[in-house]
PDB file of C-alpha atoms in Angstrom:
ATOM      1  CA  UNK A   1       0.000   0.000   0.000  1.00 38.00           C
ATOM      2  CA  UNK A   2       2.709   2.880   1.246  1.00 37.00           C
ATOM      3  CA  UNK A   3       4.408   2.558  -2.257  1.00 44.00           C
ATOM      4  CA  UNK A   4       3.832   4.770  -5.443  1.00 51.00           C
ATOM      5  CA  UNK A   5       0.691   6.031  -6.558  1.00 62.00           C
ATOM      6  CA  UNK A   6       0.678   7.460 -10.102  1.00 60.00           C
ATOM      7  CA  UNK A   7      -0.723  10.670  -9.943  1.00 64.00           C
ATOM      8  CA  UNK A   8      -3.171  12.880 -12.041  1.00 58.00           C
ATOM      9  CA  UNK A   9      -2.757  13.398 -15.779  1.00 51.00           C
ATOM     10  CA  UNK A  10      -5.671  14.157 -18.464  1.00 41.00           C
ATOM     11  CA  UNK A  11      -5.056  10.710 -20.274  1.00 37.00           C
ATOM     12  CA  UNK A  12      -3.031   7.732 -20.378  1.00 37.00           C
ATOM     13  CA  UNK A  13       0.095   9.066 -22.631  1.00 38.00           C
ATOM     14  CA  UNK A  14       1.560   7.083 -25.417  1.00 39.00           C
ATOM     15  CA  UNK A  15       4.937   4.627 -24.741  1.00 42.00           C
ATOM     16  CA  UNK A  16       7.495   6.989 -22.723  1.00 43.00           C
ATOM     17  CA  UNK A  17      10.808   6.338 -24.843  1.00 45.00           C
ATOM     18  CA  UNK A  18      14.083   5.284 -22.895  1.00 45.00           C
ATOM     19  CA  UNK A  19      16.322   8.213 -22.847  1.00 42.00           C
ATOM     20  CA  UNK A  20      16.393  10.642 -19.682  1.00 43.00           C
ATOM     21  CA  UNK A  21      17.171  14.089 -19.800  1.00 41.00           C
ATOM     22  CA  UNK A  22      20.572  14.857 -18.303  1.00 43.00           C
ATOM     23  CA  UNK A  23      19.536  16.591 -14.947  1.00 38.00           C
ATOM     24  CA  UNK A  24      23.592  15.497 -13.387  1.00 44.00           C
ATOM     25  CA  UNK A  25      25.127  18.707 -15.008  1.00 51.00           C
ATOM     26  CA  UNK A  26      24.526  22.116 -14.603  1.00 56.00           C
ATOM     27  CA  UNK A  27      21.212  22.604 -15.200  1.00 69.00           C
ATOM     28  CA  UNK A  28      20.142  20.157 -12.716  1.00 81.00           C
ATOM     29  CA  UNK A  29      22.377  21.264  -9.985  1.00 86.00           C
ATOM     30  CA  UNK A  30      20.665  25.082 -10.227  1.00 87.00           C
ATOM     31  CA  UNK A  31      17.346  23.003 -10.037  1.00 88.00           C
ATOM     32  CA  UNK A  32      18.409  22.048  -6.626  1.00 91.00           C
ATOM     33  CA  UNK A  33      19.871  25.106  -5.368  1.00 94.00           C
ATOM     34  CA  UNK A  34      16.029  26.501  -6.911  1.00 94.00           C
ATOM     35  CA  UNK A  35      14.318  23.640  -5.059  1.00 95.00           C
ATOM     36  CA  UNK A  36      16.481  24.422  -1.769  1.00 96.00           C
ATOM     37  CA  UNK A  37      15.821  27.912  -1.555  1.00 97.00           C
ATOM     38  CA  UNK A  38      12.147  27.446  -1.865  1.00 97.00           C
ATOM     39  CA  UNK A  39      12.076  25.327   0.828  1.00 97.00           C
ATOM     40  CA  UNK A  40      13.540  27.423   2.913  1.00 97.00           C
ATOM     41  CA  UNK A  41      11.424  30.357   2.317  1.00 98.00           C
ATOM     42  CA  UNK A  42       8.409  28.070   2.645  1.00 98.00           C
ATOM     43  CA  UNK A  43       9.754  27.291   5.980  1.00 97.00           C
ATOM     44  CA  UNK A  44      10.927  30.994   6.781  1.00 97.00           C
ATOM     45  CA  UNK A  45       7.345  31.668   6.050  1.00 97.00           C
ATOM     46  CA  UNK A  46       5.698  29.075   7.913  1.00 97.00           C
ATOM     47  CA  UNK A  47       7.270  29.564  11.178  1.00 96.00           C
ATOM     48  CA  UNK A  48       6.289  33.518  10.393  1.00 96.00           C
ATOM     49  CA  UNK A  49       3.177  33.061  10.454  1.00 95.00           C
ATOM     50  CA  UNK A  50       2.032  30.530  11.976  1.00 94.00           C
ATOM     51  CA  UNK A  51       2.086  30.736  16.154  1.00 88.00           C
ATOM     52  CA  UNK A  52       4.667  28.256  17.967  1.00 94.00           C
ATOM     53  CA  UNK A  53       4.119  24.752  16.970  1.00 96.00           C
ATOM     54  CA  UNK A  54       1.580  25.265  14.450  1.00 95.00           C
ATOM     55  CA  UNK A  55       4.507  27.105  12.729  1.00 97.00           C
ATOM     56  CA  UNK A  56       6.521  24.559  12.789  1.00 97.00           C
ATOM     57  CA  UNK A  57       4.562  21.916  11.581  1.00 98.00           C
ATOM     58  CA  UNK A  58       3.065  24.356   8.864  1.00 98.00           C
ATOM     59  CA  UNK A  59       6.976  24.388   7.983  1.00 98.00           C
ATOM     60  CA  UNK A  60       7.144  20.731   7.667  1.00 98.00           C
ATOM     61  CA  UNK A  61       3.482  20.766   5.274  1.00 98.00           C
ATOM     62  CA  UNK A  62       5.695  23.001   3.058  1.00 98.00           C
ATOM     63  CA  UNK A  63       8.694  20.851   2.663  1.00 98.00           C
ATOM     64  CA  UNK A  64       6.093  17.955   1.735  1.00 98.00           C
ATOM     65  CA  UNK A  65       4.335  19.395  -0.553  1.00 98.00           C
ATOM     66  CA  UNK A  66       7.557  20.313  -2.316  1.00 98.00           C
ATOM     67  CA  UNK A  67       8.807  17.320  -2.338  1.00 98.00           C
ATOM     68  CA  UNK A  68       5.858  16.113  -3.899  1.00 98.00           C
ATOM     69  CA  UNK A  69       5.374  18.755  -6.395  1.00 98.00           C
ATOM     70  CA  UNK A  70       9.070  18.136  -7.487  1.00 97.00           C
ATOM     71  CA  UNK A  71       8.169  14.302  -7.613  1.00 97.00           C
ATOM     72  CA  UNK A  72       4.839  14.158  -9.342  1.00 97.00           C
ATOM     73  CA  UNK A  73       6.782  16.599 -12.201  1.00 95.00           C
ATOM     74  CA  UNK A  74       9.447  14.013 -12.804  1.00 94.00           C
ATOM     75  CA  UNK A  75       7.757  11.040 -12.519  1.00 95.00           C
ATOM     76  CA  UNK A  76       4.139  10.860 -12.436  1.00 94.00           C
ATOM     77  CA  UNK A  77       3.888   9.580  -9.285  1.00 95.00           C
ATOM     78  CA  UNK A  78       3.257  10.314  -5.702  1.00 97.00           C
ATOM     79  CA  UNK A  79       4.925   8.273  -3.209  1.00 97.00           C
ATOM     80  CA  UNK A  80       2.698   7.005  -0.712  1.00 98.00           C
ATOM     81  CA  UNK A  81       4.645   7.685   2.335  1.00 98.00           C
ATOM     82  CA  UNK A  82       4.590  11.829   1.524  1.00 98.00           C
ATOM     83  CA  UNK A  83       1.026  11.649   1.669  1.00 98.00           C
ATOM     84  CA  UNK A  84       1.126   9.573   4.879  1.00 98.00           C
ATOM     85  CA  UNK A  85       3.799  11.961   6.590  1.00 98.00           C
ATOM     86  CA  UNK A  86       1.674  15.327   5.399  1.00 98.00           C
ATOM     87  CA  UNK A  87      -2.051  13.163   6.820  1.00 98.00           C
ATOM     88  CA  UNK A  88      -0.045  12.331   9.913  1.00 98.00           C
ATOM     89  CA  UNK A  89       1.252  16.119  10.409  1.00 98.00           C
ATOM     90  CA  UNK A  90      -1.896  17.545   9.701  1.00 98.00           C
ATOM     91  CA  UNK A  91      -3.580  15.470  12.385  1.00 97.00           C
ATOM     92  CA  UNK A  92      -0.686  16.831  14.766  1.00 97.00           C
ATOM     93  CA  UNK A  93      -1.765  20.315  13.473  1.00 97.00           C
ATOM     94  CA  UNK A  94      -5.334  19.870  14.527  1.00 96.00           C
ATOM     95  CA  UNK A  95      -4.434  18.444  17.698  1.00 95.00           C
ATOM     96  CA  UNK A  96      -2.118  21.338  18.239  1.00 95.00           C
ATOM     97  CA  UNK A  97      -5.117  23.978  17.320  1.00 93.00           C
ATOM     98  CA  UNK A  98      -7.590  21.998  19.260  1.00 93.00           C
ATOM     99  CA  UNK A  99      -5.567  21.835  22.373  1.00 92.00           C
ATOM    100  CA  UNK A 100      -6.135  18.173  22.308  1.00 85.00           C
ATOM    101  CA  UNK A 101      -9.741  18.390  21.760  1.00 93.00           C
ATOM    102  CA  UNK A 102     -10.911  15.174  20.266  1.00 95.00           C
ATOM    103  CA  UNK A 103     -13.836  16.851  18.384  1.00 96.00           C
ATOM    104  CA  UNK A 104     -11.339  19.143  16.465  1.00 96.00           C
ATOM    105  CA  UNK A 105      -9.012  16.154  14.993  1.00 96.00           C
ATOM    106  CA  UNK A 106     -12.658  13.829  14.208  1.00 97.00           C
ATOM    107  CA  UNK A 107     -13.621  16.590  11.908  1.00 97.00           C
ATOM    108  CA  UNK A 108     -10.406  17.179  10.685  1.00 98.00           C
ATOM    109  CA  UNK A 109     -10.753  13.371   9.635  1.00 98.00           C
ATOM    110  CA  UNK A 110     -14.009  13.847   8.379  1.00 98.00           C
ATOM    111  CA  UNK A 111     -12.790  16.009   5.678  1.00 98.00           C
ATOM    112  CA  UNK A 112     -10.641  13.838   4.697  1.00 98.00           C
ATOM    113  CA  UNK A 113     -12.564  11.094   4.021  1.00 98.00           C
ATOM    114  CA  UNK A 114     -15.041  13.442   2.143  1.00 98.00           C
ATOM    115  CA  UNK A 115     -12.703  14.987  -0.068  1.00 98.00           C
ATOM    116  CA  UNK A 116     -10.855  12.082  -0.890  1.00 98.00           C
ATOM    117  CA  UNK A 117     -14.494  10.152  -1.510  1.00 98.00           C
ATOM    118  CA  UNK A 118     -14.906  12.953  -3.713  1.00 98.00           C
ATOM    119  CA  UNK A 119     -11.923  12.468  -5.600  1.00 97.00           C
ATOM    120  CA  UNK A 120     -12.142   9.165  -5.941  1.00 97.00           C
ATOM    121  CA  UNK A 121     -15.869   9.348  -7.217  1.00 97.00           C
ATOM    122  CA  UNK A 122     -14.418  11.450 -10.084  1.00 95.00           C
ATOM    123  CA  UNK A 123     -11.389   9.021 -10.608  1.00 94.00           C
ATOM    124  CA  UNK A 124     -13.941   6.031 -10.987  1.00 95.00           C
ATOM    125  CA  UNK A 125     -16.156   7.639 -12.925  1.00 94.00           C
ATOM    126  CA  UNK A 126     -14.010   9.728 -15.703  1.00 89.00           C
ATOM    127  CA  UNK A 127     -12.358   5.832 -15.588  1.00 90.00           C
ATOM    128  CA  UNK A 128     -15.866   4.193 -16.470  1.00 90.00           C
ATOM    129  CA  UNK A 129     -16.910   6.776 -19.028  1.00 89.00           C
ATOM    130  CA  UNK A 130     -13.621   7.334 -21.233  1.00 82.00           C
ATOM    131  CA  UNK A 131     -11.950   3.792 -20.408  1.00 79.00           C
ATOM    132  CA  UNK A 132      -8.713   5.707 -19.362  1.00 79.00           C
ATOM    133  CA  UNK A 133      -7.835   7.187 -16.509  1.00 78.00           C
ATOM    134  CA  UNK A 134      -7.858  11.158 -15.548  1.00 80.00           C
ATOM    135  CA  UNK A 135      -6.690  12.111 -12.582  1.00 87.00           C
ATOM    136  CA  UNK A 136      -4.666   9.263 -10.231  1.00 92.00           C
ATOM    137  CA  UNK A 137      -5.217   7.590  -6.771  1.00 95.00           C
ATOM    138  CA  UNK A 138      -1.862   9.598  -5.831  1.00 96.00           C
ATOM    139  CA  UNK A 139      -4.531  12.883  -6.152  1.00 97.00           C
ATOM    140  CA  UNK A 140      -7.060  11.297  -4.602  1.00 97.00           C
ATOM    141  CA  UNK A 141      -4.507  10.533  -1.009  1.00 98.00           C
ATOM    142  CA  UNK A 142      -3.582  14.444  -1.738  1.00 98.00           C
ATOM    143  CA  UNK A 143      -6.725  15.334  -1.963  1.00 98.00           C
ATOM    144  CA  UNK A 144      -6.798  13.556   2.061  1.00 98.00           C
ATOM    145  CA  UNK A 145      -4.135  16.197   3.291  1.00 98.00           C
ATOM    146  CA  UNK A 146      -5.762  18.835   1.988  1.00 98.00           C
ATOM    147  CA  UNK A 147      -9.059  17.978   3.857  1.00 98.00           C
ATOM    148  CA  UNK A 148      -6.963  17.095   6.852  1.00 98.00           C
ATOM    149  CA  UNK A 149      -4.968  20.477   6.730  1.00 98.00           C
ATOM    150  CA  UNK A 150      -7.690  22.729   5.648  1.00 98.00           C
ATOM    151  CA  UNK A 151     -10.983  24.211   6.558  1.00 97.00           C
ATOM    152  CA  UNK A 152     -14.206  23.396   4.431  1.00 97.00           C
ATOM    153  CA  UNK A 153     -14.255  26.632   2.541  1.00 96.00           C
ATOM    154  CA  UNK A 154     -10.737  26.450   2.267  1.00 97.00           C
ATOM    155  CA  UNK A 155     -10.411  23.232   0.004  1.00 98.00           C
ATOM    156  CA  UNK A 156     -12.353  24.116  -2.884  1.00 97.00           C
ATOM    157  CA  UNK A 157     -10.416  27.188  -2.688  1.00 98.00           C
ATOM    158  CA  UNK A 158      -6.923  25.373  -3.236  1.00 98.00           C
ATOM    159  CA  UNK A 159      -8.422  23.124  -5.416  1.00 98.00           C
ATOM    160  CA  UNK A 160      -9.402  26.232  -7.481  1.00 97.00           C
ATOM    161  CA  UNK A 161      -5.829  27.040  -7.754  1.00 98.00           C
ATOM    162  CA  UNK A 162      -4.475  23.969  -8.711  1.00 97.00           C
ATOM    163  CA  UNK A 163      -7.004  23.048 -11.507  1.00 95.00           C
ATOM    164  CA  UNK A 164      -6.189  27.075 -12.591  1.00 97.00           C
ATOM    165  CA  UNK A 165      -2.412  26.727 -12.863  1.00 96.00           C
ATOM    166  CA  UNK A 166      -2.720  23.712 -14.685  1.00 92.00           C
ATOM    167  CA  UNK A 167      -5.039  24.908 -17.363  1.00 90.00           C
ATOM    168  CA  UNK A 168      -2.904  28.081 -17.295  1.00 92.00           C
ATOM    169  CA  UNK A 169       0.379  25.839 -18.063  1.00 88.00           C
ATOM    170  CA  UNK A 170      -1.159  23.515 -20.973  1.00 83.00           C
ATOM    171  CA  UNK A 171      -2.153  27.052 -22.438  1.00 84.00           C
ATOM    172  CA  UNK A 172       1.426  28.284 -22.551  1.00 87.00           C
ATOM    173  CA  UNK A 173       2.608  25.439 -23.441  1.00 79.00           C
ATOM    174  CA  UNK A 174       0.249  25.259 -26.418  1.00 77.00           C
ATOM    175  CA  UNK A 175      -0.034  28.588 -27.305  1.00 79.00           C
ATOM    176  CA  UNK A 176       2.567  30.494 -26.517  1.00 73.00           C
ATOM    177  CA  UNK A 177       5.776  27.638 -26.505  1.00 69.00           C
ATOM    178  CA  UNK A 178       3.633  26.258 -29.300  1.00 71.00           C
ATOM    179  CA  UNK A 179       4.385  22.534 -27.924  1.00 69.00           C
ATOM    180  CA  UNK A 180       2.504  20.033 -30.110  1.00 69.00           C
ATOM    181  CA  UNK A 181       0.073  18.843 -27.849  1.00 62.00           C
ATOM    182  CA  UNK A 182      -2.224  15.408 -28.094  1.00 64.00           C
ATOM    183  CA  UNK A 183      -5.319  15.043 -26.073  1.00 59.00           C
ATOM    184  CA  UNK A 184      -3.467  12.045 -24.422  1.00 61.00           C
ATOM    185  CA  UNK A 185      -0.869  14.264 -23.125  1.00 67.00           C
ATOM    186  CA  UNK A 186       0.204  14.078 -19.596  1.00 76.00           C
ATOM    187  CA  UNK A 187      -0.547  16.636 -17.088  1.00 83.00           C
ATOM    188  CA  UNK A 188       1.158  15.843 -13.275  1.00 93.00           C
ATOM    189  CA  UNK A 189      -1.995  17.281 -10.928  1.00 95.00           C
ATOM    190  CA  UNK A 190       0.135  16.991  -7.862  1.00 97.00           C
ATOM    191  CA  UNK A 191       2.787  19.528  -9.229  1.00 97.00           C
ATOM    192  CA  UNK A 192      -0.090  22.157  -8.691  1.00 98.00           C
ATOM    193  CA  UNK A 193      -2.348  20.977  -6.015  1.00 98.00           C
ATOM    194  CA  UNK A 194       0.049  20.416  -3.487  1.00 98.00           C
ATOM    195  CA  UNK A 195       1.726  24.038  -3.550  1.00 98.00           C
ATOM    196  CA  UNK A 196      -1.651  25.332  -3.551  1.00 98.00           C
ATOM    197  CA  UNK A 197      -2.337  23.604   0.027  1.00 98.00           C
ATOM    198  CA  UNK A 198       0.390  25.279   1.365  1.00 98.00           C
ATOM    199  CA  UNK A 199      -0.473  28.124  -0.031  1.00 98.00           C
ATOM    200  CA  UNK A 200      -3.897  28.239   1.553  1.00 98.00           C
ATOM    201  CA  UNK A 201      -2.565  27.081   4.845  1.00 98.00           C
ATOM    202  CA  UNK A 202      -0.916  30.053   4.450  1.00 97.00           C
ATOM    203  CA  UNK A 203      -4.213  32.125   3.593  1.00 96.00           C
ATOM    204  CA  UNK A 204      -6.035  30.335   6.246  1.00 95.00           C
ATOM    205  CA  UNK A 205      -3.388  31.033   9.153  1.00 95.00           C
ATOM    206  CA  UNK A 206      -3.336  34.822   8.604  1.00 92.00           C
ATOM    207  CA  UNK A 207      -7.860  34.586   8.251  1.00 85.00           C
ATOM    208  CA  UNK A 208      -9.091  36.004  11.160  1.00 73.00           C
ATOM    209  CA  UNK A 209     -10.760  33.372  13.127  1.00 67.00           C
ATOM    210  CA  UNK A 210     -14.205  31.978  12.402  1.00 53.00           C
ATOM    211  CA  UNK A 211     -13.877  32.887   8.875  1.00 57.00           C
TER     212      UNK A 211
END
């Protein structure tokens, strides 16, 4: 079970061929000095923001979700323990916020289950209807943090974002980098939906309560 789950995409993609980009040389070591520095603003930011623990644990959500970003572009896939460490934080979070009050954590859980339900009711039925699959069970664990991490208005919110981004990208990709394009082309979900939980942890911490 705590393996890799292949992520979103809009369609199954044609035969990857073998060769690998070089990522050894230059290019990829500035992609890791990029990647580092994120993650340490993230963090910086976190810990800003958010009040003692919560901060802290906010800084960990960050360094998760990059790390799964930065996966799910590479490879397509989300590894399950990511999405096990960022579900086991955010229950630490909303124990944290509840002061250890069991009713705060149960409904913390509760979204959870619903958005990921929801997620996977879209995952079963785009599968059913086009025979292929849209977006992956990797989403539909992410789609589990977010709940966990994030109020009810809050989700659709980041969810918003995500779906936004993407569409954004596949039309600069297409139109502007004029990239030839199939239908069956590949689109990694998790590269935009976990950022945007962060992100509106981020928005969420600085609403004023009861929001």
């Amino acid at each position: 079970m705590f393996g890799q789950t292949v992520s979103g995409q809009v369609a199954d993609a044609p035969p990857a061929n073998n060769s690998q980009p070089d990522v050894e040389g230059g290019s990829g070591l500035g992609l890791k000095v990029t990647a580092a520095a994120i993650g340490v603003l993230a963090v910086a930011a976190s810990v800003m923001v958010g009040a003692g623990t919560a901060g802290v644990l906010g800084g960990g959500l960050a360094l998760i979700m990059l790390a799964i970003a930065i996966t799910d572009a590479r490879s397509f896939l989300i590894p399950d323990p990511l999405n096990l460490a960022a579900v086991m934080l955010g229950l630490a979070n909303a124990a944290v916020l509840g002061q250890g009050d069991l009713a705060v954590m149960a409904e913390a859980v509760l979204r959870a289950v619903f958005f990921a339900g929801a997620f996977l009711a879209l995952h079963l039925a785009y599968l059913r209807l086009r025979r292929r699959r849209g977006i992956g069970l990797g989403d539909v664990k992410l789609a589990a943090v977010a709940g966990i991490w994030l109020d009810w208005p809050i989700v659709p919110i980041a969810i918003e974002i995500a779906a936004l981004s993407a569409l954004a990208t596949y039309a600069v990709r297409r139109y502007a980098l004029r990239h030839r394009l199939r239908p069956s082309t590949r689109l990694p979900f998790g590269l935009f939906f976990a950022p945007a939980i962060w992100i509106c942890w981020l928005l969420q911490t600085t609403l004023p309560s009861g929001w």
